[in-house]
């Protein structure tokens, strides 16, 4: 079928075209992001393919439905950018890629931890300048340190596996216990207990109403002085202004981010010739103990191949009227909301 692909970068095109070869879909690529002003581009298409920062609110969905769009194929796991209630009312089908490579994201989170701890980014810059002083580069052994994993689904479980190899003590907080994590020796505790005892806190739960700003001023107050905070999940889990205060007071000793609440105005674009208008983001960049990557944790050859193959298979299922295992159903929304309210 004809599919309008939004927020396209050259790498999206490469992987989607390769995956579509045997399926015969006609993919039309747009660099533009999907939002209420770009719905006109989808006119005449029954299916659109979107990514994390495309905004599918009620207004956008109504315009899309009016122009004949019936399928929204997310090429990502999270669906927090789609008004699912509106989509259901408009009779639109929403599919996603629930799993591609939890290793990609977990390995990136580990990269942030290692780099922040041993200050590898700063050491590299020094050595390039001929500065071989190690003053200020002091780290700590990960072995024996306590890591709190918030959300022990697919990515959190891989984090637990890797960190077990490092010899860390593992605590976890989740609304559901993962037996594979328990078998690794992960100890499930309440969120306040995890905040209190962890040297490193790493977030791997989805952004749902109950997790919005779960790391706020009150949560930061409960943390160990000098804690390392890692977020490769969704920016909205963190109240960035509270985190900046935590960094200024030295309560937070290290911050590693791959996601940012206002990232849709920044990430995935080359803005190196422009003046960044987001002062909160600008402040984050001034700290020597903050490391930010632009939502690239998923970005491996393995993950991109799987994302493209699953997206194309989802579209084929829809075209052929088959039930799709990756459809986001009303049931799934209800369970996300009820797990949120059970906190
Ligand atoms: P998953 O669904 O396998 O696991 C999520 C876990 O969070 C589950 O165990 C669930 O029970 C738990 N959870 C749900 N509500 C919770 C709550 N209120 N409090 C605590 N825990 C809660 O998801 P996953 O594949 O492990 O992905 C985790 C998140 O990582 C995704 O939601 C997505 O936002 C993010 N992600 C980021 C990237 C990236 O490139 N940075 C890529 C993929 C996924």
XYZ file of C-alpha atoms in Angstrom, residues 46-296:
251
model
C -4.370 5.372 3.753
C -1.317 4.850 5.956
C 1.292 7.043 7.563
C 4.501 6.063 9.326
C 5.699 8.295 12.178
C 8.379 8.553 14.864
C 8.785 9.696 18.480
C 8.458 13.465 17.999
C 5.591 13.497 15.504
C 2.593 15.010 17.251
C -0.608 13.055 16.730
C -2.998 14.966 18.961
C -6.772 15.020 18.494
C -6.748 17.922 15.991
C -4.091 16.256 13.843
C -5.826 12.879 13.959
C -9.172 14.403 12.924
C -7.562 16.086 9.926
C -5.799 12.843 8.993
C -8.993 10.802 9.310
C -10.856 13.324 7.145
C -8.213 12.953 4.451
C -8.557 9.149 4.477
C -5.718 7.982 6.730
C -6.703 4.742 8.484
C -3.377 3.378 9.715
C -0.748 5.019 11.920
C 2.408 2.940 11.944
C 4.751 4.080 14.703
C 8.353 3.096 14.063
C 9.077 3.188 17.806
C 7.868 1.498 20.990
C 6.344 4.421 22.901
C 2.934 5.755 21.836
C 2.718 8.696 24.263
C 2.693 11.094 21.269
C -0.605 9.665 19.931
C -3.994 10.577 21.416
C -5.141 6.952 21.549
C -8.674 7.807 22.670
C -9.161 10.076 19.652
C -7.613 7.474 17.331
C -10.028 4.813 18.620
C -13.025 7.139 18.236
C -11.959 7.941 14.681
C -11.618 4.224 13.875
C -7.890 4.525 13.146
C -5.561 1.589 13.684
C -2.319 2.292 15.548
C 0.590 -0.153 15.368
C 4.044 0.125 16.880
C 7.354 -1.713 17.311
C 7.158 -2.922 20.908
C 10.586 -4.563 20.916
C 13.564 -4.230 18.637
C 16.799 -4.314 20.537
C 16.699 -3.766 24.268
C 20.471 -4.291 24.060
C 20.897 -1.122 21.977
C 19.283 1.089 24.622
C 20.772 -0.678 27.639
C 24.273 -0.604 26.133
C 23.920 3.129 25.497
C 22.803 3.680 29.096
C 25.888 1.767 30.234
C 27.965 3.970 27.922
C 26.595 7.069 29.656
C 27.348 5.584 33.093
C 30.914 4.619 32.170
C 31.669 7.903 30.411
C 30.294 10.064 33.222
C 32.031 8.048 35.927
C 35.485 7.916 34.320
C 35.043 11.275 32.528
C 36.162 9.730 29.253
C 34.681 12.602 27.198
C 36.711 15.143 29.165
C 39.843 12.991 29.109
C 39.595 12.648 25.308
C 39.302 16.427 24.902
C 42.298 16.972 27.200
C 44.538 14.465 25.418
C 43.721 16.024 22.035
C 44.945 19.337 23.467
C 48.158 17.726 24.707
C 46.938 17.955 28.306
C 47.785 14.679 30.028
C 46.879 15.759 33.552
C 44.449 13.370 35.249
C 43.555 15.887 37.928
C 39.744 16.046 38.200
C 39.187 12.753 36.379
C 38.777 10.644 39.512
C 36.070 7.977 39.179
C 34.677 5.206 41.352
C 34.536 1.421 40.961
C 31.205 0.289 39.571
C 31.922 -3.035 41.274
C 30.121 -3.021 44.606
C 28.109 0.139 43.894
C 24.327 0.089 44.213
C 22.299 0.673 41.064
C 18.562 1.350 41.174
C 16.692 0.311 38.031
C 13.299 1.974 37.630
C 11.295 -0.176 35.225
C 12.456 -3.758 34.719
C 10.845 -4.586 31.384
C 12.896 -5.566 28.351
C 15.522 -2.799 28.649
C 15.645 -2.794 32.453
C 16.241 -6.563 32.390
C 19.214 -6.213 30.022
C 20.572 -3.464 32.276
C 20.303 -5.894 35.203
C 22.177 -8.567 33.220
C 25.011 -6.216 32.258
C 25.314 -4.614 35.696
C 25.394 -8.052 37.321
C 28.535 -8.646 35.266
C 30.051 -5.486 36.730
C 29.412 -6.793 40.244
C 26.875 -4.108 41.194
C 24.234 -4.491 43.886
C 20.901 -4.161 42.094
C 17.687 -2.635 43.394
C 14.570 -2.228 41.287
C 11.248 -0.488 41.364
C 8.433 -1.536 39.036
C 4.684 -1.968 39.242
C 5.270 -5.602 38.169
C 8.130 -7.867 39.212
C 10.214 -9.494 36.480
C 11.134 -13.072 37.521
C 14.250 -12.992 35.282
C 15.505 -10.006 37.275
C 14.670 -11.692 40.564
C 16.650 -14.740 39.381
C 19.642 -12.433 38.825
C 19.388 -11.329 42.456
C 17.699 -7.975 41.810
C 15.905 -6.816 44.953
C 12.541 -5.108 44.410
C 11.924 -2.182 46.756
C 9.627 0.848 46.913
C 10.615 3.918 44.900
C 11.577 5.909 48.043
C 13.825 3.032 49.217
C 15.473 2.866 45.790
C 16.054 6.634 45.756
C 17.553 6.493 49.246
C 19.999 3.626 48.668
C 21.192 3.944 45.058
C 24.558 5.331 43.923
C 23.247 5.238 40.355
C 19.583 5.517 39.313
C 18.651 4.521 35.775
C 15.151 5.046 34.339
C 13.565 2.442 32.066
C 9.812 2.812 32.587
C 7.397 4.326 30.062
C 6.039 7.856 30.217
C 2.483 7.450 31.517
C 0.527 9.837 33.754
C 1.892 8.224 36.950
C 5.518 8.452 35.827
C 5.360 12.057 34.565
C 8.014 14.009 36.535
C 8.604 11.030 38.837
C 12.038 12.577 39.377
C 11.002 15.906 40.873
C 12.232 18.074 43.746
C 10.850 15.707 46.376
C 12.426 12.608 44.742
C 15.788 14.380 44.443
C 15.681 15.331 48.125
C 15.471 11.611 48.970
C 18.522 10.635 46.871
C 22.071 9.970 48.088
C 24.359 13.013 47.839
C 26.384 12.777 44.630
C 23.996 10.291 42.979
C 24.284 9.533 39.260
C 20.994 9.873 37.378
C 20.554 8.299 33.926
C 17.526 8.751 31.683
C 17.342 6.931 28.350
C 13.579 6.472 28.552
C 11.456 9.598 28.017
C 12.237 13.207 28.911
C 8.955 13.721 30.740
C 10.027 11.352 33.530
C 12.252 14.141 34.853
C 11.420 17.648 36.048
C 14.463 19.255 34.420
C 14.323 22.472 36.458
C 14.375 20.451 39.703
C 17.315 18.436 38.347
C 19.210 21.651 37.558
C 18.706 22.756 41.184
C 19.938 19.291 42.259
C 23.063 19.715 40.119
C 23.720 23.216 41.464
C 23.459 22.011 45.074
C 25.697 18.995 44.199
C 22.980 16.600 45.392
C 23.131 15.154 41.885
C 26.762 14.331 41.111
C 26.292 13.150 37.528
C 23.503 13.386 34.969
C 23.321 11.335 31.768
C 20.449 11.983 29.363
C 19.485 10.570 25.996
C 16.028 12.146 26.174
C 14.741 15.576 27.152
C 11.216 16.770 27.810
C 11.321 19.523 25.141
C 13.440 17.484 22.736
C 11.033 17.847 19.803
C 12.380 21.382 19.262
C 15.981 20.175 19.210
C 16.765 16.541 18.646
C 17.395 14.831 15.316
C 18.250 18.177 13.637
C 21.595 19.884 12.934
C 21.157 23.183 14.775
C 24.856 23.946 14.972
C 24.433 27.226 13.031
C 21.464 28.457 15.066
C 21.071 29.994 18.504
C 19.412 27.473 20.837
C 16.425 29.243 22.381
C 15.774 26.715 25.153
C 17.456 28.242 28.229
C 16.832 25.192 30.420
C 18.633 22.978 27.924
C 21.326 25.652 27.609
C 21.855 25.595 31.386
C 22.194 21.790 31.348
C 25.000 22.081 28.815
C 27.043 24.289 31.178
C 27.605 21.591 33.819
C 30.855 19.618 33.627
C 29.107 16.551 35.070
C 26.235 16.397 32.566
C 26.389 14.254 29.442
C 23.620 14.509 26.850
C 23.052 12.541 23.667
C 20.219 13.349 21.263
C 17.902 10.318 21.517
C 20.308 7.909 19.880
